[in-house]
Tab-separated table of N, CA and C in Angstrom:
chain	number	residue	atom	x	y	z
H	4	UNK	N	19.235	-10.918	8.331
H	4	UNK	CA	18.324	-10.311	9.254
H	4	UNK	C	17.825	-8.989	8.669
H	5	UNK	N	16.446	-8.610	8.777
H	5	UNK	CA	16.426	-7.789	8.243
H	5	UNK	C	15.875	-6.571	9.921
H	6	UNK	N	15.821	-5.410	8.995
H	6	UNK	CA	15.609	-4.138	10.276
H	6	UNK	C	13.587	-3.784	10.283
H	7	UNK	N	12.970	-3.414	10.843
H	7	UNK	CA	11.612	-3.071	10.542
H	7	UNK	C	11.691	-1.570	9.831
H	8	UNK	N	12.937	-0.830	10.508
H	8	UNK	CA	13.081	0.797	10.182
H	8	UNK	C	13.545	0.709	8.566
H	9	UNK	N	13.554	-0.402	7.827
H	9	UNK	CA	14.446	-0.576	6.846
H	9	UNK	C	13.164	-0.996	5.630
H	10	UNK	N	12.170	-1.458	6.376
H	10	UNK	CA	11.295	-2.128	5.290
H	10	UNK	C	9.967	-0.619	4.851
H	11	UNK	N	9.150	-1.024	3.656
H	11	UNK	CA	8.524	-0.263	3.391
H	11	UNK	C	7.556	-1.157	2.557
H	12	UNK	N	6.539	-0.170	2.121
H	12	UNK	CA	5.635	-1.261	1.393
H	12	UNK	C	4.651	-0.069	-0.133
H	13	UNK	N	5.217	-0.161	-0.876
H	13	UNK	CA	4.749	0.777	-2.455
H	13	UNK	C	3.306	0.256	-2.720
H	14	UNK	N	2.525	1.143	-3.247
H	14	UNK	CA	1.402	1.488	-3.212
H	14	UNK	C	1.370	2.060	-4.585
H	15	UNK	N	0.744	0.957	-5.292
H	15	UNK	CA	0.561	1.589	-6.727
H	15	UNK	C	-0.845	1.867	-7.194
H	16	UNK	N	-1.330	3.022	-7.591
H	16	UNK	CA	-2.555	4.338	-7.018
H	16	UNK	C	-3.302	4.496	-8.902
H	17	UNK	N	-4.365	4.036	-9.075
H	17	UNK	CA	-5.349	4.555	-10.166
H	17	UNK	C	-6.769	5.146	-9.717
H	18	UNK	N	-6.670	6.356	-10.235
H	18	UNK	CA	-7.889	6.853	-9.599
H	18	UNK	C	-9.464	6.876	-10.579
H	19	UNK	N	-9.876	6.832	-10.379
H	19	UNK	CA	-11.457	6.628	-10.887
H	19	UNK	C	-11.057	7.181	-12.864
H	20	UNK	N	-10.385	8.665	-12.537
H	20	UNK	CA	-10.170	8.900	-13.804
H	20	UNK	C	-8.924	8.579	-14.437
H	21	UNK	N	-8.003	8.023	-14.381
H	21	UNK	CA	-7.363	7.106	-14.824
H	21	UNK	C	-6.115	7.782	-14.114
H	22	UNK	N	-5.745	8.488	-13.456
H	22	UNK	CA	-4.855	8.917	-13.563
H	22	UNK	C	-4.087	8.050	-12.259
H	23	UNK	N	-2.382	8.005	-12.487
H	23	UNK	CA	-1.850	6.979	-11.582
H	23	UNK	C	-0.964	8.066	-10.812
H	24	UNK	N	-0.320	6.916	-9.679
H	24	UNK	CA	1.009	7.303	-9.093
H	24	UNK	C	1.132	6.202	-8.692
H	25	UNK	N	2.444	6.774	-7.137
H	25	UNK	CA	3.060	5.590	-6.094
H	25	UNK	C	2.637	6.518	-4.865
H	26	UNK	N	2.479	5.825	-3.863
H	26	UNK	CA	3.012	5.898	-2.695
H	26	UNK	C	3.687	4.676	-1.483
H	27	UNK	N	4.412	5.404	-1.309
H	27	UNK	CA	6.186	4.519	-0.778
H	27	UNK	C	5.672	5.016	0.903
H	28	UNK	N	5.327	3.976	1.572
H	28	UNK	CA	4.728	4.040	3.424
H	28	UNK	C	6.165	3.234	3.976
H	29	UNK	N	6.449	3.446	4.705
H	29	UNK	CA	7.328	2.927	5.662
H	29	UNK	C	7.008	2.785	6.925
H	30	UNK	N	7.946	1.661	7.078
H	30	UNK	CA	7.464	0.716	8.967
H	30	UNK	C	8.112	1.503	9.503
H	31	UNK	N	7.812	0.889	11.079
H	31	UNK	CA	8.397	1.665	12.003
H	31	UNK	C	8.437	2.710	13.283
H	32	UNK	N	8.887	3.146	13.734
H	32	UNK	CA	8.622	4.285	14.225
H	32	UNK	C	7.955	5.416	13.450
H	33	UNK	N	8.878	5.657	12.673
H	33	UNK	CA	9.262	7.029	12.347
H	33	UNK	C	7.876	6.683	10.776
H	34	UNK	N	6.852	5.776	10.724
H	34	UNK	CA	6.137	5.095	9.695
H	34	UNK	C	4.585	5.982	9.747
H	35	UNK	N	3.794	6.614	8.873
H	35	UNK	CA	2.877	7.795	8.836
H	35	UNK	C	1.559	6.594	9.313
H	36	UNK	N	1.023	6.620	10.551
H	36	UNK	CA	0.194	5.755	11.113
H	36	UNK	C	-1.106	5.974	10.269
H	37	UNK	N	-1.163	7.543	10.058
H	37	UNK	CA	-2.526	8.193	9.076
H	37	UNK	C	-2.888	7.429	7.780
H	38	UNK	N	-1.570	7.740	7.458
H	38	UNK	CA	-1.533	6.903	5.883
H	38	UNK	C	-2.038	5.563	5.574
H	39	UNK	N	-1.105	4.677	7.022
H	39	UNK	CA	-1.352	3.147	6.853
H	39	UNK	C	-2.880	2.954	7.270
H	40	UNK	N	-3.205	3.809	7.754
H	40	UNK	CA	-4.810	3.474	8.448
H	40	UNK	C	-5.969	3.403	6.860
H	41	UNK	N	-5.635	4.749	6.399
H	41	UNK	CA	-6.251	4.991	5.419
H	41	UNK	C	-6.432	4.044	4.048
H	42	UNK	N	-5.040	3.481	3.665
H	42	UNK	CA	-4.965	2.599	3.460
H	42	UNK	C	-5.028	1.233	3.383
H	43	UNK	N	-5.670	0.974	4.525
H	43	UNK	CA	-6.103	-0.278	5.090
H	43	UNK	C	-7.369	-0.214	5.067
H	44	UNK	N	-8.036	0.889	5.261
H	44	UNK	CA	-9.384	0.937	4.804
H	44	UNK	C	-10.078	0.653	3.293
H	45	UNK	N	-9.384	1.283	2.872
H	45	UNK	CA	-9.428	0.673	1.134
H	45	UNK	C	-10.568	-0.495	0.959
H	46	UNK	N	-11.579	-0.429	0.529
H	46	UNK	CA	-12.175	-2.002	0.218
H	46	UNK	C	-11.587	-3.022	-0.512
H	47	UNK	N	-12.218	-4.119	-0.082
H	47	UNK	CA	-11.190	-5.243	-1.514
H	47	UNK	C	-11.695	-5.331	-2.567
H	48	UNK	N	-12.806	-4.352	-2.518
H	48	UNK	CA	-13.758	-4.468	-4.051
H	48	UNK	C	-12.805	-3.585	-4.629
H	49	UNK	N	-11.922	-2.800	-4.436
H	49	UNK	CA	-11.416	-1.656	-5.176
H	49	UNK	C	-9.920	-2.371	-5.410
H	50	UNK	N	-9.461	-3.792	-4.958
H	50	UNK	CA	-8.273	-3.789	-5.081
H	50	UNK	C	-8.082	-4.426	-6.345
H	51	UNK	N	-6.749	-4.743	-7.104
H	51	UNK	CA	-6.495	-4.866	-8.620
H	51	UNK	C	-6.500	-6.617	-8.536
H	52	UNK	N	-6.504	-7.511	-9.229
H	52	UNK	CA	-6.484	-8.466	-9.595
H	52	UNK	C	-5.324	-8.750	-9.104
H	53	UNK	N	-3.987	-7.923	-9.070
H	53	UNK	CA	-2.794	-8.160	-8.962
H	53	UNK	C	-1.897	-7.422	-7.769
H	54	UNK	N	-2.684	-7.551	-7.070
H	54	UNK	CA	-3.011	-6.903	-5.139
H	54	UNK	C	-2.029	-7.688	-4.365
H	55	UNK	N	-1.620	-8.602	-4.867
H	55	UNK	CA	-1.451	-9.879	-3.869
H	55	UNK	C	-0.216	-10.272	-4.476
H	56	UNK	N	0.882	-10.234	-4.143
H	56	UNK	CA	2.081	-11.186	-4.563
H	56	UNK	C	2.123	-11.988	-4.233
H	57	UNK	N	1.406	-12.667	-3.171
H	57	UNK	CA	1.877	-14.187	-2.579
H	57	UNK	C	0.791	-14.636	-4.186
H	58	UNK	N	-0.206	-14.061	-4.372
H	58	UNK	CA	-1.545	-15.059	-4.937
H	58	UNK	C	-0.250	-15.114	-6.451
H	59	UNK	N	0.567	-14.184	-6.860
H	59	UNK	CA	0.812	-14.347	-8.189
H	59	UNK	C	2.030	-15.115	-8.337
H	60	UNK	N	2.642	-15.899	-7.081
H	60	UNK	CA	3.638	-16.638	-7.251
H	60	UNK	C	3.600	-18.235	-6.875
């Protein structure tokens, strides 16, 4: 069984000028609603080829 307060979802970040990071969002309550919004906005024109784990398995 798993918990919702337990799960999270990584966010791997290239920006126009190449430069990278992570960002690590978490479910939940206690989960940054701002963030996930913003993030969800994202177009799919901007997403990577490799966006999708279900598509790469």
């Amino acid at each position: 069984m798993s918990n919702p307060e337990d799960m999270s979802i990584l966010y791997v970040i290239e920006t126009g000028d190449e430069k990278k990071g992570t960002y690590l969002l978490g479910y939940g309550p206690s989960g940054d609603l701002e963030a996930a919004e913003f993030f969800k906005d994202i177009p799919e024109k901007n997403y990577s080829a490799n966006a999708d784990i279900q598509k790469l398995t």
